XYZ file of C-alpha atoms in Angstrom:
338
model
C 61.812 70.155 101.431
C 62.179 66.922 99.473
C 63.986 67.345 96.184
C 62.394 64.679 93.994
C 62.774 64.659 90.203
C 59.533 65.574 88.482
C 57.893 63.717 85.617
C 56.214 64.974 82.446
C 58.355 67.982 81.603
C 60.560 69.124 78.764
C 63.032 71.893 78.098
C 61.660 74.699 75.969
C 64.345 77.240 75.206
C 65.626 78.577 78.516
C 62.508 77.450 80.361
C 60.916 74.186 81.393
C 57.436 73.271 80.201
C 55.598 71.393 82.955
C 53.140 68.859 81.558
C 51.356 67.691 84.687
C 48.382 70.043 84.718
C 46.320 71.944 82.175
C 48.190 75.192 82.884
C 51.350 73.793 81.284
C 53.468 76.372 83.063
C 56.618 77.683 81.412
C 59.040 77.860 84.337
C 62.229 79.896 84.229
C 65.386 78.798 86.066
C 64.942 79.336 89.785
C 61.215 79.761 89.317
C 58.195 77.707 90.304
C 54.972 76.827 88.552
C 51.588 78.299 89.391
C 51.120 75.612 92.055
C 54.228 76.756 93.917
C 55.659 73.275 94.424
C 57.247 72.420 91.077
C 60.622 74.168 90.655
C 63.147 74.619 87.861
C 66.593 74.170 89.356
C 69.405 74.567 86.822
C 67.270 73.253 84.011
C 65.792 70.274 85.884
C 62.224 70.194 87.219
C 61.746 69.007 90.784
C 58.604 68.148 92.717
C 59.393 69.860 95.980
C 56.337 68.597 97.874
C 57.004 64.914 97.211
C 55.867 62.835 100.184
C 55.157 65.817 102.413
C 51.813 65.077 104.042
C 49.643 67.507 105.969
C 46.887 65.056 106.841
C 46.278 61.309 106.964
C 42.933 59.971 108.134
C 40.757 56.901 107.942
C 37.486 58.071 106.368
C 34.273 56.520 105.171
C 34.439 56.486 101.379
C 31.141 58.389 101.372
C 32.988 61.434 102.728
C 34.874 61.956 99.441
C 31.963 61.846 98.349
C 31.934 58.553 96.463
C 28.624 56.714 96.755
C 29.064 53.971 94.149
C 32.677 53.024 94.905
C 33.009 50.327 97.572
C 30.115 51.830 99.603
C 30.279 51.301 103.342
C 34.046 50.738 103.252
C 36.798 52.942 104.623
C 39.506 54.741 102.697
C 42.863 56.007 103.921
C 42.919 59.703 102.989
C 46.200 61.536 102.497
C 46.857 65.165 101.663
C 49.705 67.402 100.678
C 49.506 71.169 100.176
C 49.094 73.690 97.394
C 46.757 73.821 94.409
C 46.542 74.835 90.752
C 43.278 76.738 91.398
C 42.654 79.880 93.450
C 39.016 79.246 94.404
C 37.542 82.118 96.388
C 35.288 79.696 98.233
C 37.844 76.957 98.981
C 36.728 74.779 101.882
C 40.305 73.579 102.516
C 42.130 76.858 101.892
C 44.503 76.372 104.843
C 45.990 73.423 102.935
C 45.460 74.404 99.325
C 46.257 78.102 99.252
C 49.682 77.874 100.828
C 53.075 76.343 100.194
C 54.335 77.060 103.684
C 52.738 74.683 106.162
C 54.036 72.047 108.602
C 54.261 68.714 106.811
C 55.808 65.331 107.518
C 57.663 63.213 105.004
C 55.908 59.875 104.604
C 57.191 57.553 101.864
C 54.705 55.683 99.662
C 55.559 52.398 101.377
C 54.477 53.774 104.741
C 51.164 55.056 103.368
C 50.326 51.672 101.881
C 51.375 49.812 105.035
C 49.242 52.093 107.222
C 46.228 51.694 104.946
C 46.512 47.905 105.157
C 47.014 48.021 108.929
C 43.878 50.127 109.354
C 41.816 47.810 107.196
C 41.118 50.420 104.507
C 40.027 49.144 101.126
C 41.460 52.098 99.237
C 43.756 55.107 99.442
C 42.277 58.517 98.594
C 44.380 61.454 97.439
C 42.294 64.327 98.682
C 41.813 67.556 100.705
C 44.210 69.590 98.552
C 44.660 69.115 94.782
C 46.585 65.866 94.228
C 47.522 66.666 90.624
C 50.400 68.853 91.770
C 51.775 65.870 93.717
C 51.629 63.711 90.608
C 54.858 61.785 91.207
C 53.913 60.867 94.765
C 50.379 59.872 93.786
C 51.750 57.746 90.949
C 54.282 55.949 93.132
C 51.834 55.384 95.982
C 48.914 54.247 93.816
C 51.169 51.864 91.858
C 52.512 50.314 95.040
C 49.018 50.132 96.533
C 47.749 48.168 93.538
C 50.655 45.749 93.873
C 49.593 45.220 97.497
C 45.942 44.597 96.653
C 44.544 48.063 97.374
C 42.823 50.450 95.011
C 43.044 54.244 94.905
C 40.694 57.196 94.467
C 41.774 60.509 92.960
C 39.763 63.450 94.330
C 40.416 66.306 91.949
C 39.372 69.570 90.348
C 39.991 67.901 87.007
C 42.764 70.237 85.853
C 45.349 67.569 85.113
C 46.823 67.011 81.690
C 45.866 64.169 79.385
C 49.371 62.732 79.735
C 49.135 62.719 83.529
C 45.761 60.994 83.571
C 46.888 58.395 81.045
C 49.850 57.529 83.277
C 47.772 57.409 86.478
C 44.691 55.630 85.186
C 46.040 52.048 85.333
C 46.517 52.439 89.093
C 43.252 54.200 89.943
C 39.951 52.612 90.858
C 37.964 55.837 90.917
C 38.163 59.504 90.056
C 35.888 62.088 91.623
C 35.893 65.369 89.740
C 34.576 68.771 90.789
C 32.461 70.282 88.040
C 32.415 73.614 89.819
C 30.109 75.425 87.423
C 29.189 75.401 83.775
C 30.407 78.730 82.433
C 33.915 79.777 81.591
C 33.218 83.076 83.350
C 32.552 81.277 86.643
C 35.777 79.323 86.346
C 37.800 82.444 85.495
C 36.411 84.775 88.161
C 35.856 82.342 91.038
C 38.447 79.609 90.475
C 41.183 81.275 88.439
C 40.912 78.587 85.773
C 38.951 77.559 82.657
C 36.059 75.182 82.089
C 37.159 73.239 78.993
C 40.153 71.396 80.505
C 37.864 70.101 83.259
C 35.345 68.840 80.706
C 38.182 67.202 78.764
C 39.319 65.351 81.899
C 35.774 64.171 82.607
C 35.428 62.846 79.063
C 38.814 61.097 79.165
C 38.031 59.534 82.562
C 34.859 58.082 81.110
C 36.693 56.890 77.984
C 39.342 55.153 80.100
C 36.693 53.253 82.021
C 37.472 54.764 85.419
C 34.697 54.807 87.961
C 33.632 58.446 87.783
C 31.545 60.621 90.079
C 30.952 64.376 89.808
C 30.464 67.032 92.476
C 29.023 70.514 92.022
C 29.124 72.872 94.991
C 26.065 75.075 94.504
C 26.819 78.737 95.310
C 23.833 81.102 95.488
C 23.955 83.700 92.732
C 27.036 82.226 91.074
C 26.324 78.825 89.529
C 22.787 77.937 90.630
C 20.541 79.347 87.912
C 17.987 77.096 86.254
C 19.562 77.733 82.851
C 23.124 76.937 83.932
C 22.090 73.736 85.694
C 20.032 72.730 82.656
C 23.052 73.283 80.405
C 25.257 71.242 82.730
C 22.764 68.387 82.890
C 22.298 68.431 79.106
C 26.056 68.098 78.659
C 26.273 65.277 81.205
C 23.426 63.333 79.613
C 24.795 63.819 76.084
C 28.422 63.005 76.864
C 28.340 60.685 79.873
C 24.877 59.206 79.903
C 22.487 58.890 82.842
C 24.490 56.588 85.116
C 27.369 58.789 86.389
C 26.589 59.757 90.012
C 26.381 63.551 90.403
C 26.500 65.166 93.841
C 25.049 68.649 94.283
C 26.297 70.001 97.588
C 25.439 72.958 99.780
C 27.837 75.908 99.944
C 28.838 77.328 103.323
C 30.459 80.785 103.608
C 34.207 80.299 103.530
C 37.528 81.969 102.749
C 36.973 84.993 100.445
C 33.239 84.347 100.037
C 32.062 84.775 103.599
C 29.478 87.351 102.523
C 27.656 84.840 100.313
C 24.712 83.098 102.015
C 24.425 79.353 102.477
C 22.675 77.392 99.779
C 18.984 77.162 100.678
C 17.247 73.804 100.749
C 14.833 74.970 98.073
C 17.684 75.423 95.568
C 19.161 71.978 96.124
C 15.727 70.378 96.047
C 15.005 72.121 92.738
C 18.326 70.978 91.268
C 17.703 67.411 92.447
C 14.357 67.474 90.639
C 15.986 69.008 87.553
C 18.519 66.192 87.487
C 15.776 63.586 87.775
C 13.768 65.307 85.034
C 16.808 65.223 82.733
C 17.040 61.486 83.281
C 19.990 61.147 85.654
C 19.785 57.874 87.544
C 21.854 58.881 90.539
C 21.683 62.546 91.579
C 22.590 63.241 95.199
C 22.286 66.135 97.635
C 25.194 66.797 99.986
C 25.957 68.927 103.056
C 22.235 69.135 103.783
C 19.520 66.643 104.794
C 17.218 65.715 101.922
C 14.561 63.000 101.955
C 15.749 61.338 98.736
C 19.057 63.056 98.023
C 21.162 60.656 100.101
C 19.539 57.456 98.818
C 20.688 55.226 95.999
C 17.510 54.241 94.164
C 17.161 51.526 91.541
C 16.487 53.176 88.164
C 14.398 50.180 87.090
C 11.991 49.471 89.954
C 12.477 52.414 92.326
C 13.574 50.303 95.278
C 15.867 51.961 97.823
C 19.192 50.204 97.425
C 21.283 52.171 99.895
C 20.035 54.628 102.508
C 22.503 56.965 104.138
C 22.598 58.897 107.389
C 25.398 61.413 106.984
C 28.447 59.397 105.984
C 27.036 56.155 107.377
C 25.383 53.939 104.811
C 22.866 51.188 105.299
C 22.708 48.638 102.511
C 19.182 47.448 102.054
C 18.671 46.259 98.529
C 21.893 45.690 96.596
C 23.781 42.410 96.498
C 26.723 41.561 94.263
C 26.070 44.863 92.495
C 22.461 44.017 91.632
C 19.106 45.249 92.886
C 17.671 42.542 95.132
C 14.139 43.502 94.086
C 14.322 43.397 90.282
C 17.828 42.110 89.585
C 19.055 45.146 87.640
C 22.820 45.633 87.510
C 23.615 48.832 89.435
C 26.399 50.990 88.016
C 29.391 51.253 90.314
C 32.112 49.300 92.098
C 30.590 47.273 94.908
C 33.460 44.855 95.510
C 37.089 44.419 94.517
C 35.945 41.878 91.957
C 34.314 44.777 90.068
C 37.634 46.601 89.633
């Protein structure tokens, strides 16, 4: 265990108020926050998971998924453990739903050096929820920027405003899970609330971060026509049509193994709903779809990028513009765009 002083906390009576995530846990002496890795020791808050990595891999950026952020490039993905959600369907539950797992201490300097050595164009904080490793993410992303790399924050969106404001100058992209569009879904399936996630999405947009959304579509839980319509209405009203939104297929996992896989018909319907609402860049994930993996020019309809799994084939975008009609395509297509 690495005893590293935490950031964003204050003493409140005989407890510590943690200000990193939307839970704002009140932690008694000797206790830990909801995430299990932030501990009050004699009136001082420590981040006990600082630098403890459970995974480090070179990935295509499309795996995050990020389709408009340095497409075709690789990212160095790093993961810790623990989470501030308790999702019943968690795809990475062996990392997220535990605080007792083999992990290796890797300082920020080593992560950045390895990313450069491997030729990655970015570092992604991913697999488990990186918010709870705020101090490590901050230090690593700051150092990465100094060394000419950018960073991507792959999150459930449950970080505090203060945390995002501190991180934002060192991030190139944020990919947020919009897991559903009812508070009831968030409470019963994720152990959280919807509004803090929406607040993070809005702030990310306001701060000018490259933003992409992901919704894992779970049959019978968050896939109704009405709920998807409400979600798309909110996105169009608050974010506009240009934020890429990935709708991905659910596979039975963790405590939801009795729920069937998402059928193709549902994802195809949602893709068409998104197009009908005016979204420029809806995508379908975890399942083959004729158009759902393509980036299509909103102006002329030309296929800009075609994808086969995580491999992308650039056909019609150059310097961030459609080569057919010249339209500027929203996204980060080179470091000069950052």
